[in-house]
Short mmCIF file of C-alpha atoms and ligand atoms in Angstrom, two decimals:
data_model
loop_
_atom_site.label_atom_id
_atom_site.label_comp_id
_atom_site.label_asym_id
_atom_site.label_seq_id
_atom_site.Cartn_x
_atom_site.Cartn_y
_atom_site.Cartn_z
CA MET B 1 25.49 -68.01 -5.01
CA SER B 2 23.15 -70.51 -6.68
CA VAL B 3 19.63 -70.99 -5.78
CA LEU B 4 20.36 -74.95 -6.01
CA ASN B 5 21.69 -76.81 -2.82
CA VAL B 6 24.01 -78.89 -4.91
CA ASP B 7 27.73 -78.95 -3.68
CA ARG B 8 30.25 -77.97 -6.43
CA PRO B 9 32.61 -80.67 -7.62
CA ALA B 10 35.66 -80.74 -5.22
CA PRO B 11 37.97 -79.60 -7.90
CA LEU B 12 36.11 -76.30 -8.32
CA LEU B 13 36.35 -75.77 -4.61
CA GLU B 14 40.04 -75.29 -4.65
CA GLU B 15 41.13 -71.94 -3.44
CA GLU B 16 42.83 -70.83 -6.56
CA VAL B 17 39.64 -71.64 -8.55
CA VAL B 18 37.29 -69.95 -6.14
CA LEU B 19 39.55 -66.73 -6.36
CA PHE B 20 39.57 -67.08 -10.11
CA GLU B 21 35.69 -67.24 -10.15
CA GLU B 22 35.37 -64.11 -7.86
CA SER B 23 37.61 -61.93 -10.16
CA ALA B 24 35.84 -63.33 -13.29
CA ALA B 25 32.43 -62.27 -11.58
CA ARG B 26 33.94 -58.95 -10.88
CA PHE B 27 35.30 -58.61 -14.33
CA PHE B 28 31.91 -58.98 -15.85
CA GLU B 29 30.16 -56.66 -13.45
CA ASP B 30 32.68 -53.82 -14.21
CA HIS B 31 33.07 -54.49 -18.05
CA ALA B 32 29.74 -55.85 -19.10
CA PRO B 33 27.20 -53.86 -17.20
CA GLU B 34 23.55 -53.85 -18.67
CA LYS B 35 23.99 -50.80 -20.79
CA ARG B 36 27.25 -51.94 -22.52
CA VAL B 37 25.58 -55.36 -23.21
CA ALA B 38 22.57 -53.56 -24.46
CA LYS B 39 24.55 -51.54 -27.05
CA TRP B 40 26.56 -54.82 -28.21
CA ARG B 41 22.78 -56.37 -28.81
CA ALA B 42 21.85 -53.44 -30.77
CA ASP B 43 24.99 -53.31 -32.73
CA GLY B 44 24.92 -56.92 -33.35
CA ILE B 45 28.55 -57.35 -32.26
CA VAL B 46 30.69 -57.20 -28.97
CA GLU B 47 32.96 -54.24 -29.49
CA ARG B 48 36.69 -55.14 -30.16
CA ALA B 49 38.02 -53.40 -26.93
CA MET B 50 36.20 -55.80 -24.70
CA TRP B 51 38.40 -58.65 -26.23
CA THR B 52 41.53 -56.75 -25.23
CA GLU B 53 39.99 -55.97 -21.69
CA ALA B 54 39.31 -59.54 -21.25
CA ALA B 55 42.87 -60.74 -22.40
CA GLU B 56 44.46 -57.90 -19.97
CA ALA B 57 42.41 -59.37 -17.18
CA GLY B 58 43.76 -62.80 -17.56
CA LEU B 59 40.38 -64.01 -19.22
CA SER B 60 41.95 -65.44 -22.40
CA LEU B 61 43.35 -68.85 -23.23
CA LEU B 62 42.59 -70.21 -19.50
CA SER B 63 43.83 -73.66 -20.18
CA VAL B 64 46.63 -73.31 -22.54
CA PRO B 65 50.17 -73.74 -20.83
CA GLU B 66 51.99 -70.40 -20.00
CA VAL B 67 54.90 -71.44 -22.34
CA TYR B 68 52.38 -70.62 -25.19
CA GLY B 69 51.16 -67.29 -23.58
CA GLY B 70 48.27 -68.83 -21.94
CA GLN B 71 47.02 -68.67 -18.25
CA GLY B 72 48.37 -72.21 -17.48
CA GLY B 73 45.04 -73.28 -15.95
CA ASP B 74 42.87 -76.17 -16.98
CA TYR B 75 39.05 -77.04 -17.77
CA ARG B 76 38.19 -75.94 -14.33
CA HIS B 77 38.86 -72.47 -15.25
CA GLU B 78 36.94 -72.85 -18.43
CA VAL B 79 33.96 -73.94 -16.49
CA VAL B 80 34.03 -70.85 -14.34
CA LEU B 81 34.25 -68.55 -17.14
CA ILE B 82 31.35 -70.30 -18.93
CA GLU B 83 29.21 -70.01 -15.94
CA GLN B 84 30.00 -66.50 -15.41
CA LEU B 85 29.21 -65.52 -18.91
CA GLY B 86 25.84 -67.14 -18.43
CA LEU B 87 25.03 -65.88 -14.95
CA LYS B 88 25.87 -62.33 -15.77
CA GLY B 89 24.09 -62.60 -19.13
CA VAL B 90 26.83 -62.10 -21.42
CA ASP B 91 25.85 -64.86 -23.51
CA GLY B 92 26.90 -63.13 -26.91
CA PHE B 93 30.68 -62.71 -26.11
CA GLY B 94 32.35 -65.41 -28.24
CA LEU B 95 35.35 -65.72 -25.74
CA SER B 96 34.40 -69.22 -24.43
CA LEU B 97 34.63 -70.20 -28.18
CA HIS B 98 38.07 -68.78 -28.61
CA ASN B 99 39.32 -70.26 -25.41
CA SER B 100 37.74 -73.37 -25.13
CA ILE B 101 37.00 -74.66 -28.72
CA VAL B 102 39.43 -73.26 -30.89
CA ALA B 103 42.47 -73.02 -28.74
CA PRO B 104 42.33 -76.79 -27.90
CA TYR B 105 42.55 -77.73 -31.48
CA ILE B 106 45.74 -75.87 -31.81
CA LEU B 107 47.11 -77.13 -28.46
CA HIS B 108 46.13 -80.59 -28.98
CA TYR B 109 46.69 -81.19 -32.69
CA GLY B 110 48.75 -78.34 -33.89
CA THR B 111 52.49 -78.78 -34.78
CA GLU B 112 55.00 -77.16 -32.24
CA GLU B 113 55.58 -74.29 -34.81
CA GLN B 114 51.88 -73.72 -35.03
CA ARG B 115 51.40 -73.54 -31.41
CA ARG B 116 54.19 -70.97 -30.97
CA ARG B 117 52.83 -69.01 -33.99
CA TRP B 118 49.20 -68.50 -33.03
CA LEU B 119 48.65 -69.26 -29.25
CA PRO B 120 50.44 -66.33 -27.77
CA ALA B 121 48.65 -63.97 -30.08
CA MET B 122 45.37 -65.53 -29.29
CA ALA B 123 46.10 -65.13 -25.71
CA LYS B 124 46.55 -61.20 -26.29
CA CYS B 125 43.38 -61.35 -28.33
CA GLU B 126 45.55 -59.87 -31.26
CA LEU B 127 44.15 -62.99 -33.00
CA ILE B 128 40.39 -63.64 -32.44
CA SER B 129 39.34 -67.10 -33.52
CA ALA B 130 36.38 -68.63 -35.13
CA ILE B 131 35.68 -72.31 -36.17
CA ALA B 132 33.93 -72.56 -39.71
CA MET B 133 32.23 -75.98 -40.30
CA THR B 134 28.70 -75.19 -41.21
CA GLU B 135 27.85 -74.28 -44.91
CA PRO B 136 24.55 -73.18 -46.43
CA GLY B 137 24.09 -76.69 -47.56
CA ALA B 138 25.53 -78.70 -44.97
CA GLY B 139 25.50 -78.61 -41.15
CA SER B 140 24.65 -81.88 -39.27
CA ASP B 141 26.22 -83.74 -41.96
CA LEU B 142 29.73 -82.54 -41.95
CA GLN B 143 31.14 -84.92 -44.49
CA GLY B 144 28.67 -83.04 -46.88
CA VAL B 145 31.10 -79.84 -46.82
CA ARG B 146 31.89 -78.62 -50.24
CA THR B 147 34.62 -76.00 -49.46
CA THR B 148 37.74 -77.44 -51.00
CA ALA B 149 41.33 -76.72 -50.25
CA ARG B 150 43.72 -77.72 -53.30
CA LEU B 151 47.41 -78.05 -52.91
CA ASP B 152 49.24 -75.79 -55.42
CA GLY B 153 52.87 -75.73 -54.86
CA ASN B 154 53.47 -74.89 -51.07
CA GLU B 155 49.82 -73.32 -50.81
CA TYR B 156 46.33 -74.36 -50.57
CA VAL B 157 43.77 -72.69 -52.61
CA LEU B 158 40.43 -72.34 -50.75
CA ASN B 159 36.99 -72.05 -52.40
CA GLY B 160 33.65 -71.97 -50.73
CA SER B 161 31.30 -70.47 -48.42
CA LYS B 162 30.34 -70.74 -44.68
CA THR B 163 27.37 -69.72 -42.82
CA PHE B 164 26.38 -69.28 -39.10
CA ILE B 165 29.90 -68.84 -38.04
CA THR B 166 30.33 -67.24 -34.32
CA ASN B 167 32.71 -64.23 -34.34
CA GLY B 168 32.46 -64.16 -37.96
CA GLN B 169 32.96 -60.30 -38.28
CA THR B 170 35.73 -60.15 -35.66
CA ALA B 171 37.71 -63.28 -36.29
CA ASN B 172 40.96 -62.87 -37.90
CA LEU B 173 42.35 -66.52 -37.42
CA ILE B 174 39.58 -68.97 -38.66
CA CYS B 175 39.81 -72.77 -38.73
CA VAL B 176 38.18 -73.85 -41.78
CA VAL B 177 36.82 -77.21 -42.36
CA ALA B 178 37.57 -78.27 -46.08
CA LYS B 179 37.88 -81.11 -48.50
CA THR B 180 41.59 -81.59 -49.15
CA ASP B 181 40.39 -84.89 -51.08
CA PRO B 182 36.79 -84.56 -52.27
CA ALA B 183 37.13 -88.08 -53.57
CA GLN B 184 37.41 -89.51 -50.09
CA GLY B 185 34.83 -89.35 -47.20
CA ALA B 186 35.94 -88.53 -43.61
CA ARG B 187 39.65 -88.97 -44.62
CA GLY B 188 39.29 -86.17 -47.17
CA ILE B 189 38.61 -83.59 -44.63
CA SER B 190 41.17 -81.24 -43.12
CA LEU B 191 41.33 -78.21 -40.82
CA ILE B 192 42.95 -75.21 -42.56
CA MET B 193 43.95 -72.33 -40.32
CA VAL B 194 43.27 -69.17 -42.23
CA GLU B 195 44.98 -65.82 -41.15
CA THR B 196 42.36 -63.42 -42.66
CA ASP B 197 44.25 -60.20 -42.11
CA GLY B 198 45.08 -59.04 -45.79
CA ALA B 199 43.98 -62.59 -47.24
CA GLU B 200 43.00 -61.81 -50.59
CA GLY B 201 39.82 -63.52 -51.73
CA PHE B 202 38.51 -63.77 -48.37
CA GLU B 203 35.12 -61.93 -47.81
CA ARG B 204 33.02 -61.37 -44.76
CA GLY B 205 29.25 -61.54 -45.76
CA ARG B 206 26.26 -60.69 -43.62
CA ASN B 207 26.24 -60.40 -39.80
CA LEU B 208 23.15 -62.50 -39.56
CA ASP B 209 19.95 -61.12 -37.92
CA LYS B 210 18.85 -63.81 -35.33
CA LEU B 211 16.12 -64.56 -33.03
CA GLY B 212 18.26 -64.21 -30.11
CA GLN B 213 22.13 -63.82 -28.94
CA GLU B 214 22.10 -60.43 -30.94
CA ALA B 215 25.43 -59.62 -29.51
CA ALA B 216 27.01 -62.48 -31.20
CA ASP B 217 28.32 -61.62 -34.60
CA THR B 218 27.18 -64.85 -36.40
CA SER B 219 28.25 -64.35 -39.91
CA GLU B 220 28.68 -65.70 -43.48
CA LEU B 221 32.14 -66.00 -44.85
CA PHE B 222 33.44 -66.55 -48.29
CA PHE B 223 36.72 -67.83 -49.79
CA HIS B 224 37.42 -67.23 -53.49
CA ASP B 225 40.84 -68.67 -54.32
CA VAL B 226 42.20 -67.85 -51.03
CA ARG B 227 45.92 -68.70 -50.89
CA VAL B 228 47.06 -70.20 -47.63
CA PRO B 229 50.58 -71.74 -46.82
CA ALA B 230 50.65 -75.35 -46.78
CA VAL B 231 51.95 -75.47 -43.35
CA ASN B 232 48.71 -73.89 -42.20
CA VAL B 233 47.00 -77.42 -42.30
CA LEU B 234 46.40 -78.23 -38.61
CA GLY B 235 48.55 -80.97 -37.34
CA GLY B 236 50.82 -80.66 -40.51
CA ASP B 237 49.17 -83.71 -42.52
CA GLU B 238 46.00 -83.66 -44.59
CA GLY B 239 42.88 -85.87 -44.00
CA GLN B 240 42.91 -85.66 -40.00
CA GLY B 241 40.23 -82.93 -39.96
CA PHE B 242 37.23 -85.28 -39.18
CA PHE B 243 39.12 -87.18 -36.39
CA GLN B 244 40.39 -83.78 -34.83
CA LEU B 245 36.75 -82.61 -34.83
CA MET B 246 35.57 -85.76 -33.21
CA GLY B 247 38.02 -85.64 -30.49
CA GLN B 248 37.10 -82.34 -29.18
CA LEU B 249 33.22 -82.61 -29.57
CA PRO B 250 32.57 -83.82 -25.76
CA GLN B 251 34.25 -80.78 -24.46
CA GLU B 252 32.29 -78.55 -26.90
CA ARG B 253 29.11 -80.25 -25.75
CA LEU B 254 29.66 -80.00 -22.12
CA ASN B 255 30.30 -76.31 -22.66
CA ILE B 256 26.90 -75.80 -23.96
CA ALA B 257 25.50 -77.82 -21.32
CA LEU B 258 27.36 -75.48 -18.61
CA GLN B 259 25.94 -72.56 -20.53
CA GLY B 260 22.44 -73.91 -20.47
CA MET B 261 22.90 -74.74 -16.50
CA ALA B 262 24.00 -71.25 -15.71
CA THR B 263 21.11 -69.96 -17.60
CA ILE B 264 18.65 -72.21 -15.66
CA GLU B 265 20.06 -70.91 -12.38
CA ARG B 266 19.83 -67.34 -13.30
CA ALA B 267 16.20 -67.63 -14.44
CA LEU B 268 15.23 -69.51 -11.23
CA GLU B 269 16.94 -66.89 -9.17
CA LEU B 270 15.28 -63.97 -11.10
CA THR B 271 11.94 -65.41 -10.87
CA ILE B 272 12.04 -66.40 -7.19
CA ALA B 273 12.87 -62.81 -6.62
CA TYR B 274 10.13 -61.44 -8.81
CA VAL B 275 7.26 -63.56 -7.69
CA LYS B 276 8.10 -62.59 -4.02
CA GLU B 277 7.72 -58.70 -5.00
CA ARG B 278 4.87 -58.92 -7.31
CA LYS B 279 1.36 -58.60 -6.01
CA ALA B 280 -2.00 -60.05 -7.44
CA PHE B 281 -5.33 -60.38 -5.80
CA GLY B 282 -3.91 -58.87 -2.65
CA LYS B 283 -0.95 -61.32 -2.07
CA ALA B 284 2.40 -61.95 -3.54
CA VAL B 285 2.62 -64.14 -6.68
CA ILE B 286 4.75 -66.56 -4.84
CA ASP B 287 1.75 -67.23 -2.26
CA PHE B 288 -0.41 -68.95 -5.30
CA GLN B 289 -0.09 -72.64 -4.97
CA ASN B 290 0.48 -72.82 -8.55
CA SER B 291 3.54 -70.50 -8.42
CA GLN B 292 5.02 -72.54 -5.53
CA PHE B 293 4.51 -75.86 -7.45
CA VAL B 294 5.77 -74.77 -10.71
CA LEU B 295 8.86 -73.38 -9.07
CA ALA B 296 9.21 -76.57 -6.94
CA GLU B 297 9.26 -78.56 -10.11
CA CYS B 298 11.69 -76.21 -11.73
CA LYS B 299 14.04 -76.50 -8.80
CA THR B 300 13.77 -80.23 -8.79
CA GLU B 301 14.53 -80.65 -12.28
CA ALA B 302 17.41 -78.11 -12.28
CA THR B 303 19.05 -79.89 -9.27
CA VAL B 304 18.76 -83.17 -11.16
CA ALA B 305 20.61 -81.53 -14.04
CA ARG B 306 23.08 -79.87 -11.90
CA VAL B 307 24.18 -83.34 -10.23
CA PHE B 308 24.63 -84.88 -13.70
CA VAL B 309 26.37 -81.70 -15.16
CA ASN B 310 28.71 -81.82 -12.13
CA HIS B 311 29.20 -85.45 -12.70
CA CYS B 312 30.27 -84.74 -16.28
CA ILE B 313 32.77 -82.08 -15.29
CA GLU B 314 34.43 -84.53 -12.99
CA LEU B 315 34.39 -87.01 -15.69
CA HIS B 316 35.97 -84.61 -18.12
CA LEU B 317 38.41 -83.33 -15.61
CA ALA B 318 39.64 -87.16 -15.25
CA GLY B 319 39.89 -87.61 -19.06
CA ARG B 320 36.89 -89.98 -19.18
CA LEU B 321 33.84 -88.06 -20.68
CA ASP B 322 32.84 -89.98 -23.71
CA ALA B 323 30.96 -88.58 -26.62
CA ALA B 324 27.56 -90.35 -25.87
CA THR B 325 27.55 -89.05 -22.19
CA ALA B 326 28.47 -85.48 -23.39
CA SER B 327 25.60 -85.80 -25.81
CA MET B 328 23.19 -86.58 -22.95
CA ALA B 329 24.18 -83.56 -21.12
CA LYS B 330 24.06 -81.27 -24.23
CA TYR B 331 20.60 -82.40 -25.29
CA TRP B 332 18.93 -82.81 -21.85
CA VAL B 333 20.08 -79.72 -20.16
CA THR B 334 19.29 -77.62 -23.42
CA ASP B 335 15.91 -78.97 -23.52
CA LEU B 336 15.39 -78.44 -19.77
CA GLU B 337 16.86 -74.77 -20.17
CA ASN B 338 14.19 -73.86 -22.74
CA LYS B 339 11.51 -75.53 -20.60
CA ILE B 340 12.25 -73.74 -17.35
CA VAL B 341 13.12 -70.31 -18.97
CA ASP B 342 9.56 -70.68 -20.67
CA ARG B 343 7.87 -71.65 -17.32
CA CYS B 344 9.74 -68.83 -15.51
CA LEU B 345 8.81 -66.17 -18.17
CA GLN B 346 4.84 -67.11 -17.59
CA LEU B 347 5.41 -66.30 -13.91
CA PHE B 348 6.44 -62.83 -14.94
CA GLY B 349 3.25 -62.18 -16.79
CA GLY B 350 3.37 -59.53 -19.38
CA TRP B 351 6.55 -58.20 -18.14
CA GLY B 352 8.12 -61.52 -19.10
CA TYR B 353 7.28 -60.43 -22.74
CA MET B 354 9.02 -57.27 -22.53
CA ALA B 355 12.40 -57.24 -24.41
CA GLU B 356 13.78 -55.14 -21.62
CA MET B 357 13.39 -57.79 -19.03
CA PRO B 358 16.46 -60.36 -18.70
CA ILE B 359 13.92 -63.31 -18.67
CA ALA B 360 12.74 -62.14 -22.19
CA ARG B 361 16.18 -62.09 -23.40
CA MET B 362 17.08 -65.49 -21.85
CA TYR B 363 14.01 -66.98 -23.83
CA ARG B 364 15.20 -66.00 -27.12
CA ASP B 365 18.84 -66.58 -26.40
CA SER B 366 18.06 -70.28 -25.08
CA ARG B 367 16.45 -71.51 -28.20
CA VAL B 368 19.77 -71.83 -30.19
CA GLN B 369 21.12 -73.99 -27.67
CA LYS B 370 19.08 -77.04 -28.87
CA ILE B 371 20.58 -76.33 -32.55
CA TYR B 372 24.28 -75.47 -32.41
CA GLY B 373 27.04 -77.59 -31.44
CA GLY B 374 25.31 -80.53 -32.89
CA THR B 375 21.52 -80.54 -32.93
CA ASN B 376 19.65 -82.21 -30.19
CA GLU B 377 18.53 -84.91 -32.52
CA VAL B 378 22.05 -85.48 -33.71
CA MET B 379 22.84 -85.77 -30.08
CA LYS B 380 20.25 -88.68 -29.53
CA MET B 381 21.69 -90.24 -32.77
CA LEU B 382 25.16 -90.50 -31.12
CA ILE B 383 23.43 -92.02 -27.79
CA ALA B 384 21.59 -94.46 -29.97
CA ARG B 385 24.68 -95.96 -31.12
CA THR B 386 25.72 -96.97 -27.69
CA LEU B 387 22.72 -98.92 -27.28
C1 FAD R 1 23.73 -68.84 -33.67
C2 FAD R 1 24.46 -69.92 -34.05
C3 FAD R 1 25.66 -69.96 -33.99
C4 FAD R 1 26.36 -70.95 -34.73
N1 FAD R 1 27.86 -71.07 -34.70
C5 FAD R 1 28.55 -71.97 -35.46
C6 FAD R 1 30.09 -71.83 -35.50
O1 FAD R 1 30.56 -70.98 -35.05
N2 FAD R 1 30.76 -72.71 -36.41
C7 FAD R 1 29.85 -73.67 -37.10
O2 FAD R 1 30.57 -74.07 -38.00
N3 FAD R 1 28.51 -73.72 -37.26
C8 FAD R 1 27.78 -72.83 -36.30
N4 FAD R 1 26.49 -72.95 -36.09
C9 FAD R 1 25.70 -73.78 -37.07
C10 FAD R 1 25.36 -75.07 -36.28
O3 FAD R 1 26.07 -75.89 -35.75
C11 FAD R 1 24.14 -75.75 -37.16
O4 FAD R 1 23.23 -74.85 -37.39
C12 FAD R 1 23.96 -77.09 -36.74
O5 FAD R 1 24.81 -78.02 -36.50
C13 FAD R 1 22.70 -77.56 -37.52
O6 FAD R 1 23.07 -77.61 -38.91
P1 FAD R 1 21.96 -77.12 -39.96
O7 FAD R 1 21.58 -75.74 -39.67
O8 FAD R 1 22.62 -77.25 -41.48
O9 FAD R 1 20.73 -78.07 -39.87
P2 FAD R 1 20.33 -79.22 -40.77
O10 FAD R 1 21.57 -80.29 -40.67
O11 FAD R 1 19.99 -78.95 -42.16
O12 FAD R 1 19.18 -79.86 -39.84
C14 FAD R 1 17.72 -79.62 -40.22
C15 FAD R 1 17.05 -80.84 -39.14
O13 FAD R 1 17.27 -81.88 -39.64
C16 FAD R 1 17.56 -82.54 -38.34
N5 FAD R 1 18.40 -83.68 -38.80
C17 FAD R 1 19.58 -83.71 -39.43
N6 FAD R 1 20.30 -84.73 -39.41
C18 FAD R 1 19.41 -85.69 -38.80
C19 FAD R 1 19.42 -87.15 -38.60
N7 FAD R 1 20.42 -87.73 -39.20
N8 FAD R 1 18.60 -87.68 -37.86
C20 FAD R 1 17.58 -86.88 -37.50
N9 FAD R 1 17.50 -85.62 -37.64
C21 FAD R 1 18.39 -85.27 -38.36
C22 FAD R 1 18.29 -81.64 -37.43
O14 FAD R 1 18.31 -82.02 -36.18
C23 FAD R 1 17.36 -80.46 -37.64
O15 FAD R 1 16.35 -80.57 -36.85
C24 FAD R 1 25.81 -71.90 -35.64
C25 FAD R 1 24.46 -71.90 -35.54
C26 FAD R 1 23.82 -70.70 -35.03
C27 FAD R 1 22.09 -70.82 -35.11
#
């Protein structure tokens, strides 16, 4: 249980959700033990079998209705899964992106035919998804993307390159942000769903060597005259992409805050246990007033963060989480995550710097939380618009 004394939001205390939480925790204990996760980190990729194992355990497409092959749950189940991935240190596994970022695009904006075509296969993890927005020359400013999708008969012809794409080596269903009308700004952007198996002209580039989250296959993708059926434009109509992306951002940002919160709680738990054991100058490290004050401050700030994150979960479950509030959660919690993990690492002394220690991995893995999903500077820009 968490080191923080904050009540869970009531919707997460319902018996069915608690049972799901227990089974998700057991799944990661059984299927993602340290040794296996270490291998994924060394390989730079989570092995394909893990996706199937997760699907068989009922962990895929949690909030997609059963009629489309999903688990018929809702955002509460997504919360639990993201928390468990963080608490068990399985951050590099892109399942929550598949479940709670890409699937909602198809569920909310896809045509009925698109939902029936892709969601059941995604639920079985026969199709693994990715979202490809970022390009070598455009990240924060999405309107600057240069990938194009030109209509030719009843097909789009895709050209361009993407980078930093999570699940990039594994995914075989990729939601590509492309310009269908380069002469227009936001209205010229569409989301094109690319089924990559056998797609001519589609090429995966490097699996990028990163500072942390090494098990995530964050990659480059290239599209050279890739022909995609015109019916693969998400929602059936061109020019909707930018608005579809904006609609999903609050959930994506809350997901990152949840991941940050789980890391904060895990860091505190591990550090408190360590300082109680570790001895210096004839006493336990926790007996120094400095250790107590550092951890008291961290616990206080973590408690404040948890209360706010719980508030955001409740808002989102009620359909009332706006972009600015989600941005506050994303930027503030991920800044705090980096600060707390750093302070905790210090209490481990030299051991904190050893790659084998979970706190060292958390230090490296946390850094990107301030960058992806919209940088924390972009979050402040969005908040400032409401002033
Ligand atoms: C591990 C990892 C996984 C990722 N996964 C994905 C993925 O699955 N799909 C995907 O599409 N992308 C993904 N990304 C990309 C990520 O979303 C982008 O890196 C991020 O949005 C920033 O874009 P950029 O890298 O182009 O930075 P830039 O936009 O070049 O920003 C550079 C700096 O300028 C600042 N800046 C930019 N605009 C402003 C402004 N208006 N005001 C103030 N400061 C500004 C930024 O905050 C930043 O500090 C991933 C990135 C990483 C590292």
